[in-house]
Amino acid sequence: METNIFFILTTLLFLQRFGLSNNMLMPSLNVTCSERERQSLLAIKHSLTDTFNLLSTWSGVECCDWHGVGCDHRNGHVVKLDLRSQVSLETYPDGKLLKGSFQRLKYLNLSHSFPAGVVPHHLGNLSRLEYLDLSYPFVKDPNRVSGFEGLPVLDDMGWVSSLWSLRYLDLSGISIGKHIDWFHPISILPSLLTLNLVSSGIKNIPSVKFINFTSLNSLDLSFNYINSTIPVWLSNLTGLMHLYLNHNHFHGEIPYLLCNLSSLVHLDISQNMVSGPIPQSIGLLLRLEDLYLHFNQLSGNIPISMGQLSKLKSLHLSSNSFETLMPDLLCNLSSLVHLDLIENRFSGQIPACFGQLLMLEDLYLEGNELSGNIPMSLGQLSKLKNLDLSNNPLAGGVLSETYFSKLQNLNYLALSGNPLVLNFSSLWIPPFQLQTFDASFCNNGPHFPNWLQTQTHLQRLYLSNSSIIDTIPEWFENIMSHILVLDLSNNQISGKLPRFHFNNTDNVWGDGDGILSLNSNKFEGSLATFPSNVRILDLSDNLLSGHLPQTDGTMNLILEVVKLSKNRFTGSIPVHLCKVPSIYVLDLSQNKFSGRLPGCLGDLIGLGAMDVSSNTLTGVVPSSLGSLTQLVSLHFHNNKFEGNLPLSLQNLTRLITLDTGNNFLTGSIPSWIGESLLNLRILNLQSNKFTGKIPLQLCQLSALQYLNLAQNHIIGTVPHCFSNFSGMITYQEISVNPIYYYEENILAVVKGIQWDYTKTLQFLTVLDLSSNNITGEIPDVLMNLVGLYSLNLARNHLKGQIPTMIGHLSQIESLDLSMNMLSGQIPQSLTSLNSLSYLNLSFNNLSGAIPVGNQLQTLVDPYIYEGNSRLCGPPVSSSCKGNNSSYNDVGEDKGQDDDEGLWFYFGMGPGFVVGFVGLFGSLHLIRRWRVAYFQMLENVYSWLAVSILVNLARLRRTFF
């Protein structure tokens, strides 16, 4: 309502400026309106939907007294018609009606009122119009789909050129067709002062040099699709005061001619792709008060001339590519109220002269490369409300309360991601009342900050990774009345969980609110109840125990993310969770839950990730889970599920991860996995009781990057069509973790060790078929999977030779072909695997010389080749000399051996000298190496000495 009143007052002032007196626009008892115009107004009323009965006054003889109608007091003609946001037109007013009845109309406002469809051209008949507002409710989203279905459309704009008296034109939210010439009909209007075309689907803008509507003082083309350089003709609008080009696709540099607009007060080019430096001529805009250049690709230095903008109040340069020292010239902007430099690469110290910007209310310096101390002068900014210094390498040592003694208006303080120590007296009473305090990754410990008990208006508190070793203090519940976000994760906070109740009565929630993160602490005891008004609940990695609480249906549970993993919860999974349909992530892994998985979980149709791995759940996998069609990640790993995988799971077509390893599942590997789950990238069926052959349908999973069928009872051969796994050939840029607030994970045995992969999972490419009954030969086509990180075919019945093209697996780091019946020689191409760090070829029937060279020479453990009695050469003990089966033809004549030996000794001398000089020369020149080398020698000497003394002592005890 306040907005409407403000708009009305603004409109009246505007019309008064144009020569329309208040008497002309206000109803008057002395004026009798034209009967013809009265009848026309009644006709318009019949075409309206008056939901709120706002046009109840539209009756009687005197139409000048009607709501939204203004008349000329001299002749009674209607000169103003204001129906904005109050009623809805079913159809547009008839063209003849407008032309014949409202010839004196100067003001027409139908914003938010008229129907979808083509805007009628007969609006051009209102030749005396000075103010026309047809704007439609629009979503400020430049990426919305084109078409504007259900919105008003302009199929031609020629009629606009007839409105020669027009001074204000607002067509925002109306779709202007991509082939429509919108520019020229508007540009010839000589009196136009304000033009608003916000979110109108405009994709092009002419590159003409001259225009006629030089009288413009406000131009808004924001939230469109304009893909061009900033047009030069804008510099001809010398009277322009407000220019909005934000949220488009403008590119190239900011034209220096734009700085000819000496009347400019507000300039917004944010959210584009503008690059290059800010022009030096920016200093000519001496009237500029607001400059928005954020979210572009600007670079270089801040021009010195910017220090001349003494009237500048708002400067927004965040999310660009400025890479320079923090400029002192900003200290000259004495009128500055808002300064936003977030996410650039400004370096050096924060200028102490910032303390002279006494009008400053917002200072945002997050995400730069600022270093050194935080200047004490910032404490002089008594009007400061928002201070964000987070994510810089600021190393100011101890930050005490003296920095904040005069900041009585501060309500937002962000210091996170800096190596700061916050040392405030336990008796300190701050002069401010914070709404947000973020000191994550700062040293706030070891005790809980006592001064926080004075912050009774606190809404968002972030203290993760803060070195707190304490319990939650008793006073903490007193500051929870307004809390919306609480993050105390990754500390060593112990004791029992307090009762948390988040407040939502203030209706101030944002997208990031309703978060309770207490994970990675040492909380113990039970969870008494699920907190109300919490969307994100993360209590994982604590010492919590007991049964999960039941929900009685009366609680206000709006849970979207429930993460209770890595605790000690027992009992069954409560069926009451099924009554919280908002749950999107359910992670109950690594607890001690038992019993069956509730079938009602299939009612959580919005579920995107479910992880119940590493519990002791039993029974069959419920077929009702097939209803979870939004599921992307499903983990049953390490439980006691039995029976077949239900056929209904084929409905989970969005699945990226299916992890059912380490259970007692039986039957054949379902063919529907390959036929229906075509988005799978991670498939883990290891350590079950699956039988039969590998279904060829799995080869349809082209995106698969992790396939683990190990430790089952699979028979048959390795399918040749495995070469279809493009996810094991090339790196896929699409993340395997598309679930908000859930980190995808998989347990994988690589290099003989079980690892838990999380953040690096998208780079993990594994094929593991080990510990089965697979027969036949290793298909050559597997060597086309050049992106493989790990290949494990161990403990099967494979025979034949190792493929000679195995050297194509250039990315492989772990290769295990042990305990098969492989024969023949080890391919020389194995030496080209420069990334190989784990190799196991033991217990086969391999023969000949072990290849030598490159990375293979670093793998010197004899166990790699154990159980292959016919192999020879290092690192095994058998020599290849005289062995006719040697890969390197060691049966050459003795004369050649003697020549090679001679050249060997000739090369040994110079090689020794070069190596000696290289080693000791480096030790002489590089002090750090020298210290480390002699320290190593000292450690070896000490170890040998101790070992000898210990062994001598044992001998004495044994024999003496």
XYZ file of N, CA and C in Angstrom, residues 801 824-826 845-850 868-873 878-892:
93
model
N 47.048 -64.421 -22.742
C 48.103 -63.455 -22.472
C 47.534 -62.112 -22.027
N 52.303 -66.510 -20.880
C 53.056 -65.719 -21.834
C 53.887 -64.654 -21.159
N 54.433 -63.782 -21.961
C 55.320 -62.750 -21.458
C 54.547 -61.498 -21.019
N 55.154 -60.759 -20.117
C 54.592 -59.467 -19.709
C 54.854 -58.466 -20.830
N 50.785 -67.772 -14.660
C 51.746 -68.641 -15.343
C 52.597 -67.822 -16.307
N 52.947 -66.627 -15.907
C 53.708 -65.730 -16.763
C 55.153 -66.194 -16.861
N 55.786 -65.833 -17.976
C 57.153 -66.288 -18.205
C 57.956 -65.195 -18.894
N 59.268 -65.422 -18.971
C 60.141 -64.490 -19.657
C 60.666 -63.405 -18.734
N 61.370 -62.460 -19.354
C 61.994 -61.384 -18.593
C 60.972 -60.320 -18.221
N 61.120 -59.827 -17.008
C 60.261 -58.727 -16.548
C 60.726 -57.447 -17.231
N 54.958 -66.860 -10.156
C 55.205 -67.011 -11.592
C 56.636 -67.527 -11.737
N 56.796 -68.839 -11.646
C 58.133 -69.430 -11.518
C 58.991 -69.234 -12.750
N 58.411 -68.934 -13.874
C 59.181 -68.827 -15.110
C 59.547 -67.380 -15.439
N 59.233 -66.440 -14.536
C 59.665 -65.061 -14.737
C 61.105 -64.892 -14.274
N 61.820 -63.982 -14.912
C 63.204 -63.751 -14.532
C 63.540 -62.267 -14.633
N 64.616 -61.905 -14.024
C 65.049 -60.518 -14.016
C 64.540 -59.784 -12.795
N 65.414 -64.874 -9.916
C 65.866 -65.659 -11.062
C 66.504 -64.769 -12.108
N 67.699 -65.185 -12.578
C 68.391 -64.437 -13.616
C 67.926 -64.886 -14.985
N 67.904 -63.957 -15.921
C 67.473 -64.269 -17.284
C 68.625 -64.758 -18.150
N 69.872 -64.784 -17.660
C 71.018 -65.164 -18.466
C 70.930 -66.626 -18.863
N 70.995 -66.897 -20.159
C 70.898 -68.255 -20.665
C 69.491 -68.762 -20.807
N 68.517 -67.911 -20.484
C 67.109 -68.306 -20.581
C 66.607 -67.971 -21.968
N 66.379 -68.999 -22.784
C 65.975 -68.768 -24.176
C 64.603 -68.151 -24.307
N 63.822 -68.237 -23.272
C 62.473 -67.664 -23.322
C 62.457 -66.202 -22.957
N 63.645 -65.631 -22.706
C 63.699 -64.241 -22.267
C 63.116 -63.303 -23.290
N 62.405 -62.350 -22.782
C 61.765 -61.347 -23.657
C 62.805 -60.523 -24.389
N 63.993 -60.338 -23.754
C 65.020 -59.470 -24.322
C 66.111 -60.254 -25.062
N 65.829 -61.553 -25.365
C 66.760 -62.357 -26.180
C 68.146 -62.385 -25.560
N 68.204 -62.894 -24.343
C 69.481 -62.918 -23.628
C 70.406 -64.000 -24.159
N 69.965 -64.815 -25.107
C 70.804 -65.871 -25.664
C 71.680 -65.401 -26.793
N 72.030 -64.126 -26.851
C 72.924 -63.613 -27.879
C 74.351 -64.120 -27.625
